[in-house]
mmCIF file of C-alpha atoms in Angstrom:
data_model
loop_
_atom_site.group_PDB
_atom_site.id
_atom_site.type_symbol
_atom_site.label_atom_id
_atom_site.label_comp_id
_atom_site.label_asym_id
_atom_site.label_seq_id
_atom_site.Cartn_x
_atom_site.Cartn_y
_atom_site.Cartn_z
ATOM 1 C CA TRP R 1 12.908 -8.652 0.242
ATOM 2 C CA ARG R 2 11.288 -11.192 1.924
ATOM 3 C CA ILE R 3 8.135 -12.920 1.868
ATOM 4 C CA LYS R 4 6.160 -14.617 4.872
ATOM 5 C CA SER R 5 3.925 -17.453 4.190
ATOM 6 C CA ARG R 6 2.640 -20.571 5.925
ATOM 7 C CA ASN R 7 2.928 -22.213 2.438
ATOM 8 C CA ILE R 8 5.932 -23.328 0.668
ATOM 9 C CA ALA R 9 7.481 -22.086 -2.575
ATOM 10 C CA VAL R 10 7.756 -25.309 -4.638
ATOM 11 C CA VAL R 11 8.501 -24.186 -7.980
ATOM 12 C CA LEU R 12 10.507 -20.964 -9.213
ATOM 13 C CA GLN R 13 10.866 -19.605 -12.889
ATOM 14 C CA ALA R 14 12.096 -16.478 -14.503
ATOM 15 C CA PHE R 15 9.724 -15.055 -17.062
ATOM 16 C CA ASP R 16 9.507 -11.638 -18.865
ATOM 17 C CA VAL R 17 5.794 -10.740 -18.181
ATOM 18 C CA ASP R 18 5.752 -6.951 -19.094
ATOM 19 C CA GLY R 19 8.082 -7.300 -22.256
ATOM 20 C CA ASP R 20 10.772 -4.795 -20.741
ATOM 21 C CA GLY R 21 13.500 -7.704 -21.410
ATOM 22 C CA VAL R 22 13.981 -8.004 -17.661
ATOM 23 C CA ASP R 23 12.606 -11.424 -16.281
ATOM 24 C CA GLU R 24 10.324 -11.237 -13.391
ATOM 25 C CA LEU R 25 10.015 -13.988 -10.638
ATOM 26 C CA VAL R 26 7.336 -16.682 -11.093
ATOM 27 C CA THR R 27 6.550 -18.489 -7.753
ATOM 28 C CA GLY R 28 4.526 -21.655 -7.670
ATOM 29 C CA TRP R 29 3.229 -22.413 -3.985
ATOM 30 C CA SER R 30 2.116 -25.580 -2.143
ATOM 31 C CA ASN R 31 -1.542 -24.196 -1.874
ATOM 32 C CA GLY R 32 -1.675 -23.613 -5.611
ATOM 33 C CA LYS R 33 -1.064 -20.031 -5.627
ATOM 34 C CA VAL R 34 0.996 -18.789 -8.652
ATOM 35 C CA ASP R 35 2.326 -15.154 -8.260
ATOM 36 C CA ILE R 36 4.807 -13.059 -10.426
ATOM 37 C CA ARG R 37 6.893 -10.643 -8.604
ATOM 38 C CA SER R 38 8.908 -7.595 -9.855
ATOM 39 C CA ASP R 39 12.588 -8.152 -9.658
ATOM 40 C CA ARG R 40 13.230 -4.564 -8.380
ATOM 41 C CA GLN R 41 11.056 -4.569 -5.135
ATOM 42 C CA GLY R 42 9.123 -7.748 -4.925
ATOM 43 C CA GLU R 43 5.978 -6.245 -5.323
ATOM 44 C CA VAL R 44 3.095 -8.692 -6.764
ATOM 45 C CA ILE R 45 2.285 -7.760 -10.475
ATOM 46 C CA PHE R 46 0.178 -10.794 -11.192
ATOM 47 C CA LYS R 47 -1.464 -13.712 -9.295
ATOM 48 C CA GLU R 48 -3.480 -16.697 -9.991
ATOM 49 C CA SER R 49 -4.684 -19.836 -8.160
ATOM 50 C CA LEU R 50 -4.694 -23.471 -9.192
ATOM 51 C CA SER R 51 -6.888 -25.950 -7.591
ATOM 52 C CA SER R 52 -3.923 -27.956 -5.873
ATOM 53 C CA SER R 53 -0.309 -27.407 -5.167
ATOM 54 C CA VAL R 54 1.766 -26.415 -8.049
ATOM 55 C CA ALA R 55 3.774 -29.204 -9.651
ATOM 56 C CA GLY R 56 5.713 -27.151 -12.377
ATOM 57 C CA ILE R 57 6.059 -23.882 -14.283
ATOM 58 C CA VAL R 58 7.711 -23.743 -17.584
ATOM 59 C CA LYS R 59 8.170 -21.405 -20.358
ATOM 60 C CA ALA R 60 7.652 -22.867 -23.917
ATOM 61 C CA ASP R 61 6.263 -22.055 -27.251
ATOM 62 C CA TYR R 62 3.267 -24.513 -26.941
ATOM 63 C CA ARG R 63 1.204 -22.814 -29.774
ATOM 64 C CA VAL R 64 4.316 -22.871 -31.965
ATOM 65 C CA ALA R 65 3.888 -19.236 -32.711
ATOM 66 C CA GLY R 66 7.500 -18.263 -32.019
ATOM 67 C CA GLU R 67 6.874 -16.861 -28.665
ATOM 68 C CA ASN R 68 7.479 -18.511 -25.196
ATOM 69 C CA LEU R 69 4.261 -18.722 -22.960
ATOM 70 C CA LEU R 70 4.147 -19.376 -19.270
ATOM 71 C CA ILE R 71 2.613 -22.772 -18.424
ATOM 72 C CA CYS R 72 1.623 -23.787 -14.918
ATOM 73 C CA CYS R 73 0.753 -27.343 -14.024
ATOM 74 C CA SER R 74 -0.838 -28.404 -10.729
ATOM 75 C CA ASN R 75 -0.478 -31.908 -8.839
ATOM 76 C CA GLU R 76 -3.959 -32.894 -9.861
ATOM 77 C CA GLY R 77 -3.372 -32.430 -13.622
ATOM 78 C CA GLU R 78 -4.772 -28.983 -13.979
ATOM 79 C CA VAL R 79 -2.605 -27.018 -16.937
ATOM 80 C CA ARG R 80 -2.976 -23.333 -17.463
ATOM 81 C CA GLY R 81 -1.155 -21.273 -19.988
ATOM 82 C CA PHE R 82 -0.584 -17.495 -19.844
ATOM 83 C CA LYS R 83 0.239 -15.064 -22.702
ATOM 84 C CA PHE R 84 1.361 -11.618 -21.705
ATOM 85 C CA SER R 85 1.387 -8.900 -24.329
ATOM 86 C CA GLU R 86 0.101 -5.245 -24.404
ATOM 87 C CA GLN R 87 -3.063 -6.590 -26.186
ATOM 88 C CA ASP R 88 -3.611 -9.414 -23.576
ATOM 89 C CA PRO R 89 -5.941 -8.878 -20.719
ATOM 90 C CA ASN R 90 -3.551 -10.568 -18.390
ATOM 91 C CA ALA R 91 -0.796 -8.093 -19.240
ATOM 92 C CA LEU R 92 -3.335 -5.405 -18.562
ATOM 93 C CA THR R 93 -4.437 -7.025 -15.155
ATOM 94 C CA ALA R 94 -0.778 -7.311 -14.318
ATOM 95 C CA SER R 95 -0.230 -3.597 -15.185
ATOM 96 C CA LEU R 96 -3.314 -2.589 -13.166
ATOM 97 C CA TYR R 97 -2.425 -4.605 -10.177
ATOM 98 C CA ARG R 98 0.998 -2.955 -10.190
ATOM 99 C CA ASP R 99 -0.456 0.464 -10.523
ATOM 100 C CA ARG R 100 -2.891 -0.360 -7.532
ATOM 101 C CA GLN R 101 0.012 -1.687 -5.407
ATOM 102 C CA GLU R 102 2.010 1.642 -6.232
ATOM 103 C CA ALA R 103 -1.185 3.654 -5.299
ATOM 104 C CA ILE R 104 -1.576 1.608 -1.844
ATOM 105 C CA ARG R 105 2.184 2.133 -1.103
ATOM 106 C CA ASP R 106 1.873 6.102 -1.797
ATOM 107 C CA LEU R 107 -1.088 6.241 0.222
ATOM 108 C CA ALA R 108 0.193 4.273 3.204
ATOM 109 C CA GLN R 109 3.245 6.604 3.259
ATOM 110 C CA LYS R 110 0.907 9.655 3.304
ATOM 111 C CA LYS R 111 -1.061 8.218 5.978
ATOM 112 C CA GLN R 112 2.068 7.646 8.063
ATOM 113 C CA ALA R 113 3.169 11.522 7.521
ATOM 114 C CA LEU R 114 -0.453 12.462 8.424
ATOM 115 C CA LEU R 115 -0.292 10.302 11.577
ATOM 116 C CA ILE R 116 3.106 11.933 12.463
ATOM 117 C CA GLU R 117 1.641 15.382 11.916
ATOM 118 C CA LEU R 118 -1.371 14.651 13.922
ATOM 119 C CA GLU R 119 0.866 13.410 17.069
ATOM 120 C CA HIS R 120 2.891 16.725 16.734
ATOM 121 C CA LEU R 121 -0.424 18.837 16.589
ATOM 122 C CA ASP R 122 -1.814 16.962 19.687
ATOM 123 C CA ASP R 123 1.386 17.433 21.293
ATOM 124 C CA ALA R 124 1.311 21.068 20.549
ATOM 125 C CA ILE R 125 -2.241 21.535 21.810
ATOM 126 C CA LYS R 126 -1.350 19.777 25.109
ATOM 127 C CA HIS R 127 1.601 22.143 25.634
ATOM 128 C CA SER R 128 -0.579 25.022 24.718
ATOM 129 C CA LYS R 129 -3.110 23.985 27.310
ATOM 130 C CA ASP R 130 -0.454 23.472 29.912
ATOM 131 C CA THR R 131 0.770 27.181 29.288
ATOM 132 C CA ILE R 132 -2.630 28.543 29.467
ATOM 133 C CA ASN R 133 -3.466 26.770 32.744
ATOM 134 C CA LYS R 134 -0.130 28.047 34.219
ATOM 135 C CA SER R 135 -1.028 31.453 33.159
ATOM 136 C CA THR R 136 -4.448 31.154 34.621
ATOM 137 C CA ARG R 137 -3.184 29.977 37.794
ATOM 138 C CA ARG R 138 -0.960 32.893 38.135
ATOM 139 C CA ILE R 139 -3.467 35.455 37.336
ATOM 140 C CA VAL R 140 -5.982 33.862 39.830
ATOM 141 C CA SER R 141 -3.215 33.800 42.458
ATOM 142 C CA ASP R 142 -2.244 37.462 41.775
ATOM 143 C CA SER R 143 -6.022 38.783 41.758
ATOM 144 C CA SER R 144 -6.800 36.938 45.139
ATOM 145 C CA GLU R 145 -4.087 39.094 46.756
ATOM 146 C CA ALA R 146 -5.628 42.256 45.496
ATOM 147 C CA GLU R 147 -7.819 44.504 47.590
ATOM 148 C CA ILE R 148 -11.008 45.743 46.276
ATOM 149 C CA PRO R 149 -11.635 49.419 47.671
#
């Protein structure tokens, strides 16, 4: 998968956000945006913005609770820590965002299928009108040659 952006990815980190044992890709950008993408299809499952360019992203047990957390730092000294667990609102947000992305993708596919169907129906209507016009011309030309007693 590809990402098109005017900004530069300045920091990359692997971190298991959803607890499935597979690390997702955490990217810190030059504009302060931090996003977490699925390893499977690259869809964004969580995003946050810092006030300035991202200087670093680390995973560490800064609460000394035996659990690694995601820590993001900006060039201006802003530091944010993120804990992702099933009870945590951030994990719920990530899950809701992922569900919305899947719904948007499904709706876009349905829209494309409906547009194709509409195009086929328009072609069928046009073909039907052409056939009716040809039939009408034939009837008119046949009746113009008939004599009325």
